[in-house]
Amino acid sequence: MPPPSAPPSPSAAAPSASAATALEGAAVAFAVRRERYSARRHPEMWAPTAHGRIDPEVALPPAWAFGVLHGCYGDQAAALSHARRLREGGFPADALWVDSSFWDVSTRGPRGYLNFRGDPAGFPDVPGLARELHGLGLRFGIWVWDRLLDAEKELFEEFERAGFFKGEPIVGNTWHNAGATAIGRFVDFDNSRAAARWKELFAPLLRSGIDFFKLDSGPAAGFVRTHFEMTQAAAGPEARGFVLSHLGRETPACIKRHPGVWTGDCLPAWRHPAYPDPENWVWGGLSEHVRMLADPEWFHAEYPFMANDTGGFRNMPDVGQASPELFARWAQFSALGPLMTVFGSMHFPSQNAPFTWPEDTADNFRRHARLRLRLFPYLYSAALGVRLRSRRMTSPGGAPDQFLVGEDLLVAPVLEPGAVSRTVRFPADADWHDFWSGAVHRGGRSALVPAPLDRLPLFVRSGALLPLRAEADSIAAGDNTSLELRVFPPLPGRTGRFLLREDDGLTEAYRLGGYSETELLVERTAPGRLRLRIGAGRGDASCLPATRAWTVRVAGLDASELRFVQETATELQLELPAPPPHPRSAQA
């Protein structure tokens, strides 16, 4: 649940003089200017001068974080049931976190927030829960905030005596504080002794098998850093850490060094005209979330690894939970974002779990979430490119309601209820192939394209070389030893190029060159002919399989495919047939 006392801004760590500190009997009110959400605050972060250069500040999430991450409320039995229903229903899933009910199943408090143990009645065997989730191939996370309530008397008094708090006491706030009976205080995570004590108190839970944290309340740098470091230490020597924190981090360094973020409690609606709405702690509907990736003038462009609550989290008095159509369209969009999380309010019977929707909606989710996992080699190559080439995973796509993933995929989500078509503006300097139908559209023009409810409008740049894995239910269940390569012929006189980047997916060896790059090139050599070159792997050979099985399919020649096995240390060149010219759509 959202903290009305701490919106995601630099001031969120503690009440400030400008944001009323007379808190008794009322929620904290913060003044947040709209302009802050429509202008980049750190334009130097992804400056054009850095394009193509390594950015040593960027830390990569672990590979599993690029799969599908689910959240839930409830007790230990409910969490296990959620996990099993995901697996039994064939829904892709890489992680499951338990939200604030971990500390008090009722979520009302004030006891439990935070006792560093969890609700003993609701979660009697946390190590057993972790073992079962890990056995299902799921990473296990829990919700955490940045304060203590004096209902946990001994802990609160210890921190107060030691000077581990900052800011004024929070009196009368009702967030996880039933009856507003407890006083809360923010922990000063910039105090190294306070952070060390917090880590010490959390150590038994981490040893029980917790892999990551969802961080609620304000994303102050010390709060984010402390929990990121805990997940690193728990994962082992040289391991990567991972958290999901609110937007609004204070510095570029914090944004880049401690992935990832989620956009806050979004509205289960097609659009949110009042966005941003800090008073009600609601952060946009589907349309606004698409624009967060599509519009470089919005500050969200600063975040390389960002997720959102698929389907919308928070209900307002006049808004219920997502409809099946809205959930389907939102899932299609999320499946092509940098990170994908699926979660909803405890007040929704479904909590947006895919198995609670009608079967056609559930199948829509499966199809697009599986596409995300099939695209993992492409998405993860783009993620490594954030560090190695200072290129964001997503970028503007020619209109404020469409965006590019990597350089070659154009995503145009449907943002209107009942729509079965939409207008797409195709970026110039390329033709664009409909991923599903193969129809080709000329760049630099607009076209009205089909958009039936069962598919996301998705287009591939001419010259693209798109690697896909076999279907799997998680990132860990798949690998790159056998890949399908879809070849989209380049325009005459052009060469298509893709760098397949791979590493171990779990450690920070990539920081010291522990990754490989395999260059793929395609060019036209004669009418009806293509030359494909798959280079030898460069870099750390331990990141490559010794051999890789390829299945090559050329767009426009769906009945033709070529299968072969490559020794990854050896370059291969092949001649391929090219399709005849495609009819191109007329300008809309």
Short mmCIF file of C-alpha atoms in Angstrom, two decimals, residues 91-576:
data_model
loop_
_atom_site.label_atom_id
_atom_site.label_comp_id
_atom_site.label_asym_id
_atom_site.label_seq_id
_atom_site.Cartn_x
_atom_site.Cartn_y
_atom_site.Cartn_z
CA PHE A 91 2.34 -18.72 -16.66
CA PRO A 92 5.93 -17.47 -17.04
CA ALA A 93 7.33 -16.55 -13.64
CA ASP A 94 10.84 -15.88 -12.37
CA ALA A 95 10.17 -14.41 -8.94
CA LEU A 96 7.47 -13.88 -6.34
CA TRP A 97 7.53 -11.28 -3.59
CA VAL A 98 5.20 -11.07 -0.62
CA ASP A 99 4.13 -7.50 -0.08
CA SER A 100 3.46 -5.75 3.24
CA SER A 101 1.39 -8.64 4.61
CA PHE A 102 4.71 -10.37 5.31
CA TRP A 103 5.02 -8.29 8.49
CA ASP A 104 1.36 -8.44 9.51
CA VAL A 105 -1.07 -10.54 7.49
CA SER A 106 -3.84 -8.02 8.13
CA THR A 107 -1.46 -5.29 6.81
CA ARG A 108 -3.02 -2.93 9.38
CA GLY A 109 -0.29 -3.01 12.02
CA PRO A 110 1.13 -1.33 13.94
CA ARG A 111 2.78 -4.43 15.41
CA GLY A 112 5.23 -6.02 13.02
CA TYR A 113 6.36 -2.87 11.19
CA LEU A 114 9.23 -3.80 11.37
CA ASN A 115 10.15 -6.60 13.71
CA PHE A 116 12.76 -8.21 11.39
CA ARG A 117 10.98 -11.56 11.77
CA GLY A 118 7.73 -11.32 9.81
CA ASP A 119 4.28 -12.25 11.04
CA PRO A 120 4.94 -15.44 13.06
CA ALA A 121 1.37 -16.70 12.69
CA GLY A 122 1.12 -15.93 8.99
CA PHE A 123 4.67 -17.01 8.10
CA PRO A 124 5.62 -19.71 10.59
CA ASP A 125 8.40 -21.19 8.41
CA VAL A 126 10.12 -18.61 6.22
CA PRO A 127 13.05 -20.95 5.34
CA GLY A 128 10.51 -23.58 4.28
CA LEU A 129 8.66 -21.05 2.16
CA ALA A 130 11.90 -20.00 0.50
CA ARG A 131 12.84 -23.63 -0.20
CA GLU A 132 9.49 -24.36 -1.80
CA LEU A 133 9.60 -21.22 -3.96
CA HIS A 134 13.15 -21.97 -5.03
CA GLY A 135 12.07 -25.52 -5.81
CA LEU A 136 9.47 -24.05 -8.16
CA GLY A 137 12.19 -22.02 -9.86
CA LEU A 138 11.14 -18.72 -8.26
CA ARG A 139 13.27 -16.11 -6.53
CA PHE A 140 11.76 -14.94 -3.24
CA GLY A 141 11.35 -11.31 -2.20
CA ILE A 142 9.67 -9.34 0.58
CA TRP A 143 8.36 -5.80 1.05
CA VAL A 144 10.30 -3.36 3.26
CA TRP A 145 9.93 0.29 4.25
CA ASP A 146 12.30 2.86 5.73
CA ARG A 147 10.97 3.39 9.27
CA LEU A 148 10.10 1.81 12.59
CA LEU A 149 6.88 2.18 14.59
CA ASP A 150 7.07 2.41 18.35
CA ALA A 151 4.62 -0.48 18.62
CA GLU A 152 7.85 -2.52 18.29
CA LYS A 153 8.96 -0.93 21.56
CA GLU A 154 12.38 -2.45 22.21
CA LEU A 155 13.66 -1.95 18.67
CA PHE A 156 12.28 1.56 18.48
CA GLU A 157 13.90 2.56 21.75
CA GLU A 158 17.22 1.02 20.74
CA PHE A 159 17.31 3.03 17.51
CA GLU A 160 16.24 6.19 19.33
CA ARG A 161 18.94 5.87 21.98
CA ALA A 162 21.60 5.21 19.35
CA GLY A 163 20.63 8.24 17.25
CA PHE A 164 19.67 6.09 14.25
CA PHE A 165 16.57 8.12 13.31
CA LYS A 166 16.28 11.31 11.27
CA GLY A 167 13.60 13.92 10.90
CA GLU A 168 10.65 14.53 13.16
CA PRO A 169 8.42 11.77 14.57
CA ILE A 170 5.41 10.83 12.44
CA VAL A 171 2.37 11.19 14.67
CA GLY A 172 -1.09 10.04 13.63
CA ASN A 173 -0.22 8.60 10.25
CA THR A 174 -2.39 5.55 9.51
CA TRP A 175 -0.24 3.68 6.99
CA HIS A 176 0.15 0.21 8.58
CA ASN A 177 -0.75 1.96 11.84
CA ALA A 178 -4.25 0.83 12.83
CA GLY A 179 -6.03 3.55 14.76
CA ALA A 180 -3.03 5.83 14.34
CA THR A 181 -1.88 4.57 17.71
CA ALA A 182 1.87 4.36 17.03
CA ILE A 183 4.56 6.92 16.39
CA GLY A 184 6.85 6.29 13.42
CA ARG A 185 10.35 7.49 12.65
CA PHE A 186 12.51 7.32 9.54
CA VAL A 187 15.81 5.44 9.82
CA ASP A 188 18.93 7.39 8.87
CA PHE A 189 20.55 4.99 6.41
CA ASP A 190 23.29 7.51 5.69
CA ASN A 191 24.50 6.82 9.24
CA SER A 192 26.85 3.88 8.71
CA ARG A 193 26.18 2.52 12.20
CA ALA A 194 22.42 2.64 11.64
CA ALA A 195 22.77 0.87 8.28
CA ALA A 196 25.06 -1.76 9.81
CA ARG A 197 22.62 -2.45 12.63
CA TRP A 198 19.74 -2.73 10.14
CA LYS A 199 21.74 -5.25 8.13
CA GLU A 200 22.56 -7.20 11.29
CA LEU A 201 18.91 -7.41 12.24
CA PHE A 202 17.94 -8.56 8.74
CA ALA A 203 20.70 -11.19 8.49
CA PRO A 204 18.63 -14.16 9.78
CA LEU A 205 15.84 -13.47 7.28
CA LEU A 206 18.32 -13.19 4.44
CA ARG A 207 19.93 -16.48 5.48
CA SER A 208 16.48 -18.06 5.29
CA GLY A 209 16.51 -17.60 1.51
CA ILE A 210 15.28 -14.10 0.65
CA ASP A 211 16.68 -12.97 -2.71
CA PHE A 212 15.45 -9.39 -3.18
CA PHE A 213 13.46 -6.55 -1.66
CA LYS A 214 10.58 -4.42 -2.82
CA LEU A 215 11.25 -1.04 -1.19
CA ASP A 216 8.24 1.12 -0.41
CA SER A 217 8.23 4.76 0.75
CA GLY A 218 10.76 7.31 -0.47
CA PRO A 219 13.79 6.00 -2.39
CA ALA A 220 16.48 7.90 -0.46
CA ALA A 221 19.95 6.86 -1.59
CA GLY A 222 21.01 5.33 1.71
CA PHE A 223 17.80 3.28 1.99
CA VAL A 224 18.20 1.88 -1.53
CA ARG A 225 21.95 1.28 -1.17
CA THR A 226 21.62 -0.57 2.15
CA HIS A 227 19.07 -3.06 0.83
CA PHE A 228 20.84 -3.51 -2.49
CA GLU A 229 24.04 -4.37 -0.61
CA MET A 230 22.15 -6.87 1.56
CA THR A 231 20.88 -8.73 -1.50
CA GLN A 232 24.38 -8.75 -2.98
CA ALA A 233 25.88 -10.20 0.18
CA ALA A 234 23.12 -12.81 0.48
CA ALA A 235 23.63 -13.98 -3.12
CA GLY A 236 27.31 -14.73 -2.56
CA PRO A 237 30.76 -13.41 -3.50
CA GLU A 238 30.77 -11.05 -6.50
CA ALA A 239 27.01 -11.50 -6.92
CA ARG A 240 24.61 -8.92 -8.27
CA GLY A 241 22.08 -7.26 -6.02
CA PHE A 242 18.49 -6.42 -6.88
CA VAL A 243 15.76 -4.25 -5.40
CA LEU A 244 12.54 -2.72 -6.66
CA SER A 245 12.26 0.83 -5.30
CA HIS A 246 10.03 3.77 -6.03
CA LEU A 247 10.89 6.27 -8.73
CA GLY A 248 12.28 9.60 -7.57
CA ARG A 249 15.81 8.64 -6.63
CA GLU A 250 18.00 11.51 -5.56
CA THR A 251 21.11 11.24 -7.75
CA PRO A 252 22.20 9.78 -11.11
CA ALA A 253 24.59 7.50 -9.25
CA CYS A 254 21.78 5.99 -7.18
CA ILE A 255 19.68 5.53 -10.32
CA LYS A 256 22.44 3.65 -12.12
CA ARG A 257 24.18 1.70 -9.37
CA HIS A 258 21.26 0.00 -7.65
CA PRO A 259 18.70 -1.54 -10.05
CA GLY A 260 15.75 -1.57 -10.36
CA VAL A 261 12.66 0.61 -9.87
CA TRP A 262 8.91 0.42 -10.20
CA THR A 263 6.68 3.35 -11.00
CA GLY A 264 4.56 3.35 -7.84
CA ASP A 265 0.87 2.72 -7.26
CA CYS A 266 -0.58 3.19 -10.72
CA LEU A 267 -4.26 3.52 -11.59
CA PRO A 268 -6.15 0.60 -13.19
CA ALA A 269 -7.42 2.87 -15.96
CA TRP A 270 -6.67 3.62 -19.59
CA ARG A 271 -5.48 7.09 -18.64
CA HIS A 272 -5.08 9.25 -15.56
CA PRO A 273 -5.85 12.89 -16.41
CA ALA A 274 -4.74 14.03 -12.94
CA TYR A 275 -1.26 12.51 -13.29
CA PRO A 276 0.82 13.05 -11.24
CA ASP A 277 -1.48 12.82 -8.22
CA PRO A 278 0.74 12.81 -5.12
CA GLU A 279 -2.09 13.71 -2.77
CA ASN A 280 -3.82 10.40 -3.55
CA TRP A 281 -0.52 8.66 -4.24
CA VAL A 282 -1.56 7.51 -7.70
CA TRP A 283 0.97 7.52 -10.50
CA GLY A 284 -0.66 7.19 -13.90
CA GLY A 285 -2.78 4.82 -15.95
CA LEU A 286 -1.74 2.74 -18.95
CA SER A 287 -1.34 5.72 -21.28
CA GLU A 288 0.98 7.53 -18.88
CA HIS A 289 3.10 4.43 -18.40
CA VAL A 290 3.60 4.06 -22.13
CA ARG A 291 4.66 7.69 -22.29
CA MET A 292 7.18 7.08 -19.50
CA LEU A 293 9.10 4.94 -21.99
CA ALA A 294 8.23 6.86 -25.15
CA ASP A 295 8.77 10.50 -24.19
CA PRO A 296 12.39 11.51 -23.51
CA GLU A 297 11.24 14.75 -21.86
CA TRP A 298 9.66 12.85 -18.97
CA PHE A 299 12.14 12.19 -16.16
CA HIS A 300 11.43 8.44 -16.31
CA ALA A 301 13.87 8.32 -19.23
CA GLU A 302 16.64 8.48 -16.64
CA TYR A 303 15.86 4.98 -15.33
CA PRO A 304 17.44 2.18 -17.35
CA PHE A 305 15.64 -0.71 -15.63
CA MET A 306 12.04 0.21 -14.81
CA ALA A 307 8.86 -1.81 -14.18
CA ASN A 308 5.22 -1.05 -13.40
CA ASP A 309 2.31 -2.86 -11.74
CA THR A 310 0.80 -4.60 -14.76
CA GLY A 311 -2.95 -3.96 -14.83
CA GLY A 312 -2.77 -1.06 -12.39
CA PHE A 313 -2.42 -1.27 -8.62
CA ARG A 314 -4.57 1.21 -6.78
CA ASN A 315 -8.30 1.73 -6.95
CA MET A 316 -9.77 5.19 -6.45
CA PRO A 317 -13.33 5.71 -5.15
CA ASP A 318 -14.69 5.89 -8.69
CA VAL A 319 -12.36 3.33 -10.30
CA GLY A 320 -12.50 -0.42 -9.80
CA GLN A 321 -9.95 -3.00 -10.82
CA ALA A 322 -8.82 -3.43 -14.39
CA SER A 323 -11.21 -4.94 -16.89
CA PRO A 324 -10.07 -8.05 -18.77
CA GLU A 325 -9.45 -5.88 -21.83
CA LEU A 326 -7.35 -3.34 -19.91
CA PHE A 327 -5.35 -6.08 -18.20
CA ALA A 328 -4.68 -7.74 -21.57
CA ARG A 329 -3.49 -4.51 -23.17
CA TRP A 330 -1.39 -3.59 -20.15
CA ALA A 331 0.24 -7.03 -20.08
CA GLN A 332 1.11 -6.69 -23.78
CA PHE A 333 2.83 -3.39 -23.07
CA SER A 334 4.64 -4.60 -19.94
CA ALA A 335 5.95 -7.68 -21.73
CA LEU A 336 8.15 -5.44 -23.90
CA GLY A 337 9.33 -3.10 -21.14
CA PRO A 338 12.78 -3.20 -19.52
CA LEU A 339 11.43 -5.11 -16.49
CA MET A 340 8.03 -6.77 -16.02
CA THR A 341 6.17 -6.95 -12.70
CA VAL A 342 2.61 -8.20 -12.13
CA PHE A 343 0.82 -6.99 -9.01
CA GLY A 344 -2.40 -5.44 -7.72
CA SER A 345 -3.99 -4.09 -4.58
CA MET A 346 -5.13 -6.43 -1.82
CA HIS A 347 -8.56 -4.82 -2.30
CA PHE A 348 -8.81 -6.46 -5.75
CA PRO A 349 -9.94 -10.08 -5.53
CA SER A 350 -7.51 -10.94 -8.31
CA GLN A 351 -4.46 -8.88 -7.21
CA ASN A 352 -3.93 -8.97 -11.00
CA ALA A 353 -2.73 -12.58 -10.83
CA PRO A 354 -3.02 -13.93 -14.39
CA PHE A 355 -4.77 -17.13 -13.27
CA THR A 356 -7.74 -15.15 -11.89
CA TRP A 357 -8.79 -13.71 -15.25
CA PRO A 358 -11.05 -15.30 -17.88
CA GLU A 359 -9.24 -17.90 -19.94
CA ASP A 360 -8.89 -15.77 -23.06
CA THR A 361 -7.31 -12.97 -20.96
CA ALA A 362 -5.07 -15.47 -19.19
CA ASP A 363 -4.00 -16.92 -22.54
CA ASN A 364 -3.24 -13.43 -23.83
CA PHE A 365 -0.95 -12.96 -20.81
CA ARG A 366 0.77 -16.32 -21.39
CA ARG A 367 1.39 -15.57 -25.06
CA HIS A 368 3.01 -12.19 -24.49
CA ALA A 369 4.92 -13.17 -21.35
CA ARG A 370 6.33 -16.17 -23.23
CA LEU A 371 7.29 -13.86 -26.07
CA ARG A 372 9.22 -11.80 -23.53
CA LEU A 373 11.16 -14.89 -22.44
CA ARG A 374 11.75 -15.93 -26.05
CA LEU A 375 13.16 -12.45 -26.71
CA PHE A 376 15.55 -12.72 -23.75
CA PRO A 377 18.74 -12.89 -25.90
CA TYR A 378 17.67 -9.64 -27.60
CA LEU A 379 16.51 -7.90 -24.40
CA TYR A 380 19.56 -8.94 -22.39
CA SER A 381 21.90 -7.81 -25.15
CA ALA A 382 20.18 -4.42 -24.94
CA ALA A 383 20.56 -4.45 -21.14
CA LEU A 384 24.30 -5.06 -21.40
CA GLY A 385 24.36 -2.26 -23.97
CA VAL A 386 23.15 0.17 -21.29
CA ARG A 387 26.51 -0.25 -19.61
CA LEU A 388 28.77 -1.03 -22.57
CA ARG A 389 27.38 1.52 -25.04
CA SER A 390 25.42 3.99 -22.88
CA ARG A 391 22.27 3.09 -24.82
CA ARG A 392 18.97 2.86 -22.99
CA MET A 393 16.93 -0.31 -23.44
CA THR A 394 13.99 1.78 -24.64
CA SER A 395 13.96 5.02 -26.62
CA PRO A 396 11.49 7.29 -28.45
CA GLY A 397 9.71 5.60 -31.33
CA GLY A 398 8.46 8.52 -33.38
CA ALA A 399 5.30 9.32 -31.38
CA PRO A 400 4.51 9.80 -27.67
CA ASP A 401 2.51 6.57 -27.54
CA GLN A 402 5.05 4.21 -29.13
CA PHE A 403 8.67 3.32 -28.34
CA LEU A 404 11.67 1.33 -29.49
CA VAL A 405 13.09 -1.61 -27.55
CA GLY A 406 16.73 -1.92 -28.45
CA GLU A 407 17.23 -0.54 -31.94
CA ASP A 408 15.04 -2.89 -33.94
CA LEU A 409 11.66 -3.45 -32.21
CA LEU A 410 8.92 -0.83 -32.42
CA VAL A 411 6.17 -1.22 -29.81
CA ALA A 412 2.83 0.54 -30.34
CA PRO A 413 0.50 -0.40 -27.45
CA VAL A 414 -3.26 -0.03 -27.79
CA LEU A 415 -4.50 2.69 -25.43
CA GLU A 416 -8.22 2.92 -26.25
CA PRO A 417 -10.92 0.54 -25.00
CA GLY A 418 -12.62 -1.41 -27.76
CA ALA A 419 -9.97 -0.54 -30.34
CA VAL A 420 -9.07 -3.20 -32.94
CA SER A 421 -6.73 -0.96 -34.93
CA ARG A 422 -4.46 1.99 -34.29
CA THR A 423 -2.36 4.46 -36.24
CA VAL A 424 1.39 3.90 -36.09
CA ARG A 425 4.04 6.41 -37.14
CA PHE A 426 6.92 4.41 -38.58
CA PRO A 427 10.42 5.84 -38.05
CA ALA A 428 12.21 6.84 -41.23
CA ASP A 429 15.27 5.20 -42.82
CA ALA A 430 13.87 1.67 -42.69
CA ASP A 431 10.96 -0.52 -43.62
CA TRP A 432 9.05 -2.09 -40.72
CA HIS A 433 7.78 -5.68 -40.65
CA ASP A 434 4.69 -6.60 -38.66
CA PHE A 435 6.02 -9.20 -36.21
CA TRP A 436 2.84 -11.27 -36.44
CA SER A 437 1.59 -10.96 -40.02
CA GLY A 438 4.74 -10.06 -41.93
CA ALA A 439 3.13 -7.02 -43.58
CA VAL A 440 5.73 -4.41 -44.48
CA HIS A 441 5.34 -0.66 -43.86
CA ARG A 442 7.47 2.10 -45.32
CA GLY A 443 9.37 4.21 -42.83
CA GLY A 444 8.62 7.91 -42.44
CA ARG A 445 4.88 7.35 -42.89
CA SER A 446 1.84 6.65 -40.77
CA ALA A 447 -0.45 3.68 -41.30
CA LEU A 448 -3.61 2.34 -39.71
CA VAL A 449 -2.66 -1.19 -38.60
CA PRO A 450 -4.75 -4.08 -37.27
CA ALA A 451 -4.67 -4.44 -33.49
CA PRO A 452 -6.94 -7.31 -32.45
CA LEU A 453 -7.20 -7.86 -28.72
CA ASP A 454 -5.05 -10.98 -28.82
CA ARG A 455 -1.87 -9.25 -29.98
CA LEU A 456 0.37 -6.28 -29.34
CA PRO A 457 1.16 -4.11 -32.39
CA LEU A 458 4.86 -4.95 -32.75
CA PHE A 459 7.15 -4.19 -35.69
CA VAL A 460 10.69 -5.15 -36.65
CA ARG A 461 13.15 -2.91 -38.51
CA SER A 462 14.37 -4.05 -41.93
CA GLY A 463 17.91 -5.37 -41.53
CA ALA A 464 17.19 -6.69 -38.04
CA LEU A 465 18.58 -10.00 -36.87
CA LEU A 466 16.31 -11.17 -34.07
CA PRO A 467 17.46 -14.07 -31.84
CA LEU A 468 14.80 -16.00 -29.95
CA ARG A 469 15.03 -18.76 -27.37
CA ALA A 470 12.79 -21.79 -27.22
CA GLU A 471 9.68 -21.36 -25.06
CA ALA A 472 10.22 -21.74 -21.32
CA ASP A 473 8.43 -20.75 -18.12
CA SER A 474 11.37 -18.78 -16.70
CA ILE A 475 14.72 -17.31 -17.69
CA ALA A 476 16.56 -19.96 -15.69
CA ALA A 477 14.67 -22.75 -17.47
CA GLY A 478 15.98 -21.61 -20.87
CA ASP A 479 19.40 -21.08 -22.39
CA ASN A 480 21.14 -19.81 -25.50
CA THR A 481 22.49 -23.14 -26.73
CA SER A 482 19.71 -23.34 -29.32
CA LEU A 483 18.38 -20.16 -30.91
CA GLU A 484 16.00 -19.25 -33.67
CA LEU A 485 17.31 -16.36 -35.77
CA ARG A 486 14.76 -14.34 -37.69
CA VAL A 487 16.35 -12.40 -40.52
CA PHE A 488 14.59 -9.29 -41.80
CA PRO A 489 16.24 -8.40 -45.12
CA PRO A 490 17.86 -4.95 -45.20
CA LEU A 491 16.99 -2.32 -47.75
CA PRO A 492 19.19 -2.37 -50.87
CA GLY A 493 22.65 -1.01 -50.11
CA ARG A 494 22.21 -1.46 -46.36
CA THR A 495 23.73 -3.96 -43.93
CA GLY A 496 21.89 -5.34 -40.95
CA ARG A 497 23.88 -5.88 -37.74
CA PHE A 498 23.22 -7.23 -34.27
CA LEU A 499 25.55 -7.88 -31.33
CA LEU A 500 24.51 -10.87 -29.24
CA ARG A 501 25.88 -10.18 -25.77
CA GLU A 502 26.13 -12.89 -23.11
CA ASP A 503 27.53 -13.27 -19.61
CA ASP A 504 26.97 -15.50 -16.60
CA GLY A 505 23.84 -13.55 -15.61
CA LEU A 506 24.53 -13.68 -11.87
CA THR A 507 27.90 -12.17 -10.96
CA GLU A 508 29.63 -8.85 -11.52
CA ALA A 509 32.30 -10.41 -13.73
CA TYR A 510 30.96 -8.28 -16.60
CA ARG A 511 32.55 -5.27 -14.89
CA LEU A 512 35.98 -6.76 -15.59
CA GLY A 513 35.31 -7.98 -19.13
CA GLY A 514 33.46 -11.16 -18.20
CA TYR A 515 31.10 -11.13 -21.18
CA SER A 516 31.10 -12.15 -24.82
CA GLU A 517 29.87 -10.54 -28.03
CA THR A 518 28.88 -12.38 -31.18
CA GLU A 519 28.41 -10.16 -34.24
CA LEU A 520 25.68 -11.07 -36.71
CA LEU A 521 25.60 -9.37 -40.14
CA VAL A 522 23.25 -9.65 -43.12
CA GLU A 523 23.50 -7.97 -46.51
CA ARG A 524 22.00 -8.29 -49.97
CA THR A 525 24.46 -9.75 -52.48
CA ALA A 526 22.23 -10.08 -55.55
CA PRO A 527 18.54 -9.97 -56.38
CA GLY A 528 16.90 -12.69 -54.33
CA ARG A 529 20.06 -13.46 -52.34
CA LEU A 530 21.34 -12.61 -48.84
CA ARG A 531 24.65 -13.27 -47.12
CA LEU A 532 24.50 -14.01 -43.40
CA ARG A 533 27.63 -13.92 -41.28
CA ILE A 534 27.65 -15.21 -37.71
CA GLY A 535 30.94 -14.19 -36.20
CA ALA A 536 33.09 -16.08 -33.75
CA GLY A 537 32.39 -15.16 -30.17
CA ARG A 538 34.66 -12.41 -28.86
CA GLY A 539 35.58 -11.85 -25.24
CA ASP A 540 35.14 -14.28 -22.37
CA ALA A 541 34.69 -17.74 -23.90
CA SER A 542 33.27 -19.10 -20.63
CA CYS A 543 30.11 -17.08 -21.33
CA LEU A 544 29.50 -19.00 -24.56
CA PRO A 545 28.30 -22.53 -25.20
CA ALA A 546 30.91 -24.54 -27.07
CA THR A 547 28.40 -25.10 -29.86
CA ARG A 548 25.14 -23.38 -30.71
CA ALA A 549 22.26 -24.80 -32.74
CA TRP A 550 20.69 -22.22 -35.05
CA THR A 551 17.37 -22.27 -36.86
CA VAL A 552 17.39 -19.44 -39.41
CA ARG A 553 14.17 -18.10 -40.87
CA VAL A 554 14.01 -15.24 -43.37
CA ALA A 555 11.03 -12.90 -43.05
CA GLY A 556 8.78 -13.29 -46.06
CA LEU A 557 9.88 -16.91 -46.60
CA ASP A 558 8.00 -18.54 -43.77
CA ALA A 559 8.07 -22.00 -45.32
CA SER A 560 11.86 -21.95 -45.58
CA GLU A 561 14.28 -22.52 -42.73
CA LEU A 562 17.91 -23.52 -42.34
CA ARG A 563 19.21 -25.54 -39.40
CA PHE A 564 22.86 -25.96 -38.47
CA VAL A 565 25.24 -26.16 -35.52
CA GLN A 566 28.05 -23.65 -35.10
CA GLU A 567 31.19 -23.97 -33.07
CA THR A 568 31.03 -20.61 -31.33
CA ALA A 569 34.79 -20.06 -31.67
CA THR A 570 34.46 -20.22 -35.46
CA GLU A 571 32.87 -17.74 -37.86
CA LEU A 572 30.21 -18.93 -40.31
CA GLN A 573 29.01 -17.41 -43.59
CA LEU A 574 25.91 -18.59 -45.38
CA GLU A 575 24.00 -17.68 -48.52
CA LEU A 576 20.27 -17.33 -48.03
#
